[in-house]
Amino acid sequence: YRTKIMHKKIEEENTEKEEVEAYLPQTSKELYELTNEQSISIISKIPEIFSETIDALEDENRKLLKKLSKDVTSINKQTKKLKTRAINTFKNLSIELFVSGTHSIQIYDYVRETEYCLNYITIPAFTHVNNVHNPIPSEQFNELKLIKKQVKELFAFVIEQINNKTI
């Protein structure tokens, strides 16, 4: 039983290494496009989860908060894997792509930090509702709704800037 698990883990690591080796960007433009594509796929999920967390907290929807907590954990694993893969790819890059590679790793690190902050919002919200604490006062929800709106606008702006290649 344990050997099966160990074998599966080793197999997954080997597949990851093959994936990294299968796609090594040849130009800085390819690296830029790959980084943008992967980071946008994660960045676009963050405002949605944040917004749903605030709404579920207001409605005290334990089931949705539990699902969102699992989603955040899943995205956290995904961003960690992206950063690790970027570091492994960086090791195999040519000297010409060295600067682009460092920027790529830095972008993945920023995405990971942003997602990690979402952890500190979603999981405590679930814990609050799960422990059946008193509901949050409506004045605080009005402030949270304002913050939710501003976060959505900020992420929409960031994604637009990335798509327009101005960042």
mmCIF file of C-alpha atoms in Angstrom:
data_model
loop_
_atom_site.group_PDB
_atom_site.id
_atom_site.type_symbol
_atom_site.label_atom_id
_atom_site.label_comp_id
_atom_site.label_asym_id
_atom_site.label_seq_id
_atom_site.Cartn_x
_atom_site.Cartn_y
_atom_site.Cartn_z
ATOM 1 C CA TYR A 1 0.000 0.000 0.000
ATOM 2 C CA ARG A 2 2.690 2.506 0.985
ATOM 3 C CA THR A 3 4.871 1.593 -1.954
ATOM 4 C CA LYS A 4 1.986 2.382 -4.275
ATOM 5 C CA ILE A 5 1.712 5.874 -2.781
ATOM 6 C CA MET A 6 5.470 6.403 -2.973
ATOM 7 C CA HIS A 7 5.525 5.212 -6.579
ATOM 8 C CA LYS A 8 2.661 7.539 -7.476
ATOM 9 C CA LYS A 9 4.475 10.494 -5.879
ATOM 10 C CA ILE A 10 7.689 9.733 -7.772
ATOM 11 C CA GLU A 11 5.716 9.369 -10.991
ATOM 12 C CA GLU A 12 4.059 12.771 -10.461
ATOM 13 C CA GLU A 13 7.440 14.414 -9.828
ATOM 14 C CA ASN A 14 8.817 12.873 -13.011
ATOM 15 C CA THR A 15 5.818 14.086 -15.019
ATOM 16 C CA GLU A 16 6.316 17.596 -13.647
ATOM 17 C CA LYS A 17 9.976 17.536 -14.665
ATOM 18 C CA GLU A 18 9.001 16.346 -18.141
ATOM 19 C CA GLU A 19 6.428 19.142 -18.418
ATOM 20 C CA VAL A 20 9.058 21.722 -17.522
ATOM 21 C CA GLU A 21 11.496 20.261 -20.016
ATOM 22 C CA ALA A 22 8.792 19.914 -22.684
ATOM 23 C CA TYR A 23 8.139 23.632 -22.731
ATOM 24 C CA LEU A 24 11.183 25.790 -22.337
ATOM 25 C CA PRO A 25 10.496 29.247 -23.735
ATOM 26 C CA GLN A 26 12.948 30.156 -26.458
ATOM 27 C CA THR A 27 12.286 33.896 -26.438
ATOM 28 C CA SER A 28 11.430 36.436 -23.791
ATOM 29 C CA LYS A 29 8.113 37.008 -25.576
ATOM 30 C CA GLU A 30 7.147 33.335 -25.134
ATOM 31 C CA LEU A 31 8.097 33.511 -21.474
ATOM 32 C CA TYR A 32 6.106 36.737 -21.067
ATOM 33 C CA GLU A 33 3.005 35.216 -22.689
ATOM 34 C CA LEU A 34 3.247 32.044 -20.618
ATOM 35 C CA THR A 35 3.607 34.010 -17.381
ATOM 36 C CA ASN A 36 0.698 36.301 -18.256
ATOM 37 C CA GLU A 37 -1.588 33.445 -19.231
ATOM 38 C CA GLN A 38 -0.937 31.501 -16.039
ATOM 39 C CA SER A 39 -1.051 34.482 -13.694
ATOM 40 C CA ILE A 40 -4.273 35.884 -15.201
ATOM 41 C CA SER A 41 -6.004 32.536 -14.781
ATOM 42 C CA ILE A 42 -5.378 32.776 -11.032
ATOM 43 C CA ILE A 43 -5.770 36.535 -10.616
ATOM 44 C CA SER A 44 -9.239 36.420 -12.199
ATOM 45 C CA LYS A 45 -10.437 33.952 -9.534
ATOM 46 C CA ILE A 46 -9.359 36.075 -6.559
ATOM 47 C CA PRO A 47 -12.006 38.858 -6.725
ATOM 48 C CA GLU A 48 -14.747 36.282 -7.337
ATOM 49 C CA ILE A 49 -13.794 34.280 -4.256
ATOM 50 C CA PHE A 50 -13.403 37.442 -2.178
ATOM 51 C CA SER A 51 -16.813 38.686 -3.268
ATOM 52 C CA GLU A 52 -18.498 35.343 -2.610
ATOM 53 C CA THR A 53 -16.821 35.166 0.817
ATOM 54 C CA ILE A 54 -18.264 38.535 1.849
ATOM 55 C CA ASP A 55 -21.736 37.558 0.574
ATOM 56 C CA ALA A 56 -21.615 34.149 2.278
ATOM 57 C CA LEU A 57 -20.447 35.751 5.514
ATOM 58 C CA GLU A 58 -23.369 38.150 5.400
ATOM 59 C CA ASP A 59 -25.840 35.323 4.735
ATOM 60 C CA GLU A 60 -23.963 33.070 7.197
ATOM 61 C CA ASN A 61 -23.817 30.404 4.510
ATOM 62 C CA ARG A 62 -21.585 27.788 6.119
ATOM 63 C CA LYS A 63 -21.711 25.407 3.158
ATOM 64 C CA LEU A 64 -20.527 28.028 0.661
ATOM 65 C CA LEU A 65 -17.795 29.273 3.002
ATOM 66 C CA LYS A 66 -16.524 25.715 3.415
ATOM 67 C CA LYS A 67 -16.421 25.312 -0.391
ATOM 68 C CA LEU A 68 -14.629 28.651 -0.766
ATOM 69 C CA SER A 69 -12.068 27.642 1.868
ATOM 70 C CA LYS A 70 -11.348 24.480 -0.093
ATOM 71 C CA ASP A 71 -11.105 26.500 -3.316
ATOM 72 C CA VAL A 72 -8.593 28.872 -1.716
ATOM 73 C CA THR A 73 -6.530 25.935 -0.491
ATOM 74 C CA SER A 74 -6.614 24.435 -3.977
ATOM 75 C CA ILE A 75 -5.543 27.709 -5.602
ATOM 76 C CA ASN A 76 -2.787 28.020 -3.014
ATOM 77 C CA LYS A 77 -1.422 24.623 -4.063
ATOM 78 C CA GLN A 78 -1.722 25.620 -7.714
ATOM 79 C CA THR A 79 0.223 28.867 -7.219
ATOM 80 C CA LYS A 80 2.879 27.052 -5.218
ATOM 81 C CA LYS A 81 3.247 24.547 -8.053
ATOM 82 C CA LEU A 82 3.463 27.364 -10.633
ATOM 83 C CA LYS A 83 6.206 29.107 -8.696
ATOM 84 C CA THR A 84 8.148 25.857 -8.246
ATOM 85 C CA ARG A 85 7.757 25.065 -11.925
ATOM 86 C CA ALA A 86 8.924 28.587 -12.817
ATOM 87 C CA ILE A 87 12.032 28.157 -10.677
ATOM 88 C CA ASN A 88 12.776 24.802 -12.334
ATOM 89 C CA THR A 89 12.233 26.347 -15.764
ATOM 90 C CA PHE A 90 14.446 29.275 -14.792
ATOM 91 C CA LYS A 91 17.318 26.894 -14.075
ATOM 92 C CA ASN A 92 17.144 25.640 -17.668
ATOM 93 C CA LEU A 93 16.805 29.035 -19.392
ATOM 94 C CA SER A 94 19.473 30.468 -21.613
ATOM 95 C CA ILE A 95 21.506 33.482 -20.526
ATOM 96 C CA GLU A 96 19.502 35.793 -22.833
ATOM 97 C CA LEU A 97 16.312 34.970 -20.936
ATOM 98 C CA PHE A 98 17.856 35.375 -17.487
ATOM 99 C CA VAL A 99 16.290 38.796 -16.766
ATOM 100 C CA SER A 100 12.886 37.757 -18.107
ATOM 101 C CA GLY A 101 13.041 34.629 -15.969
ATOM 102 C CA THR A 102 13.648 36.619 -12.810
ATOM 103 C CA HIS A 103 10.686 38.860 -13.588
ATOM 104 C CA SER A 104 8.559 35.788 -14.224
ATOM 105 C CA ILE A 105 9.424 34.305 -10.835
ATOM 106 C CA GLN A 106 8.725 37.650 -9.175
ATOM 107 C CA ILE A 107 5.278 37.826 -10.817
ATOM 108 C CA TYR A 108 4.426 34.315 -9.605
ATOM 109 C CA ASP A 109 5.569 35.327 -6.143
ATOM 110 C CA TYR A 110 3.251 38.369 -6.175
ATOM 111 C CA VAL A 111 0.336 36.234 -7.347
ATOM 112 C CA ARG A 112 1.074 33.732 -4.597
ATOM 113 C CA GLU A 113 1.211 36.455 -1.937
ATOM 114 C CA THR A 114 -2.088 37.919 -3.150
ATOM 115 C CA GLU A 115 -3.717 34.518 -3.058
ATOM 116 C CA TYR A 116 -2.234 33.806 0.341
ATOM 117 C CA CYS A 117 -3.870 36.986 1.693
ATOM 118 C CA LEU A 118 -7.184 35.577 0.495
ATOM 119 C CA ASN A 119 -6.470 32.664 2.834
ATOM 120 C CA TYR A 120 -6.537 35.097 5.759
ATOM 121 C CA ILE A 121 -10.007 36.285 4.780
ATOM 122 C CA THR A 122 -11.840 33.156 3.670
ATOM 123 C CA ILE A 123 -10.741 30.658 6.308
ATOM 124 C CA PRO A 124 -11.445 32.944 9.326
ATOM 125 C CA ALA A 125 -14.847 33.797 7.795
ATOM 126 C CA PHE A 126 -15.645 30.083 7.621
ATOM 127 C CA THR A 127 -14.387 29.562 11.180
ATOM 128 C CA HIS A 128 -16.536 32.476 12.398
ATOM 129 C CA VAL A 129 -19.717 31.050 10.874
ATOM 130 C CA ASN A 130 -18.836 27.453 11.749
ATOM 131 C CA ASN A 131 -18.372 28.354 15.430
ATOM 132 C CA VAL A 132 -21.815 30.031 15.438
ATOM 133 C CA HIS A 133 -20.548 33.415 16.642
ATOM 134 C CA ASN A 134 -22.834 36.427 16.725
ATOM 135 C CA PRO A 135 -23.581 37.881 13.283
ATOM 136 C CA ILE A 136 -21.457 40.765 12.103
ATOM 137 C CA PRO A 137 -23.218 44.161 12.479
ATOM 138 C CA SER A 138 -24.774 45.688 9.369
ATOM 139 C CA GLU A 139 -22.524 48.786 9.564
ATOM 140 C CA GLN A 140 -19.495 46.555 9.121
ATOM 141 C CA PHE A 141 -21.119 44.816 6.174
ATOM 142 C CA ASN A 142 -21.731 48.172 4.518
ATOM 143 C CA GLU A 143 -17.999 48.861 4.839
ATOM 144 C CA LEU A 144 -17.152 45.360 3.586
ATOM 145 C CA LYS A 145 -19.400 45.843 0.565
ATOM 146 C CA LEU A 146 -17.561 49.065 -0.263
ATOM 147 C CA ILE A 147 -14.227 47.250 0.047
ATOM 148 C CA LYS A 148 -15.590 44.385 -2.090
ATOM 149 C CA LYS A 149 -16.521 46.843 -4.825
ATOM 150 C CA GLN A 150 -13.093 48.498 -4.710
ATOM 151 C CA VAL A 151 -11.305 45.131 -4.816
ATOM 152 C CA LYS A 152 -13.322 44.106 -7.888
ATOM 153 C CA GLU A 153 -12.461 47.398 -9.600
ATOM 154 C CA LEU A 154 -8.777 47.052 -8.727
ATOM 155 C CA PHE A 155 -8.494 43.514 -10.068
ATOM 156 C CA ALA A 156 -10.462 44.424 -13.212
ATOM 157 C CA PHE A 157 -7.988 47.267 -13.776
ATOM 158 C CA VAL A 158 -4.959 45.016 -13.176
ATOM 159 C CA ILE A 159 -6.246 42.329 -15.547
ATOM 160 C CA GLU A 160 -7.014 44.963 -18.191
ATOM 161 C CA GLN A 161 -3.506 46.399 -17.850
ATOM 162 C CA ILE A 162 -1.932 42.958 -18.160
ATOM 163 C CA ASN A 163 -4.032 42.176 -21.237
ATOM 164 C CA ASN A 164 -3.111 45.508 -22.809
ATOM 165 C CA LYS A 165 0.541 44.765 -22.014
ATOM 166 C CA THR A 166 1.006 48.062 -20.187
ATOM 167 C CA ILE A 167 2.300 46.405 -17.023
#
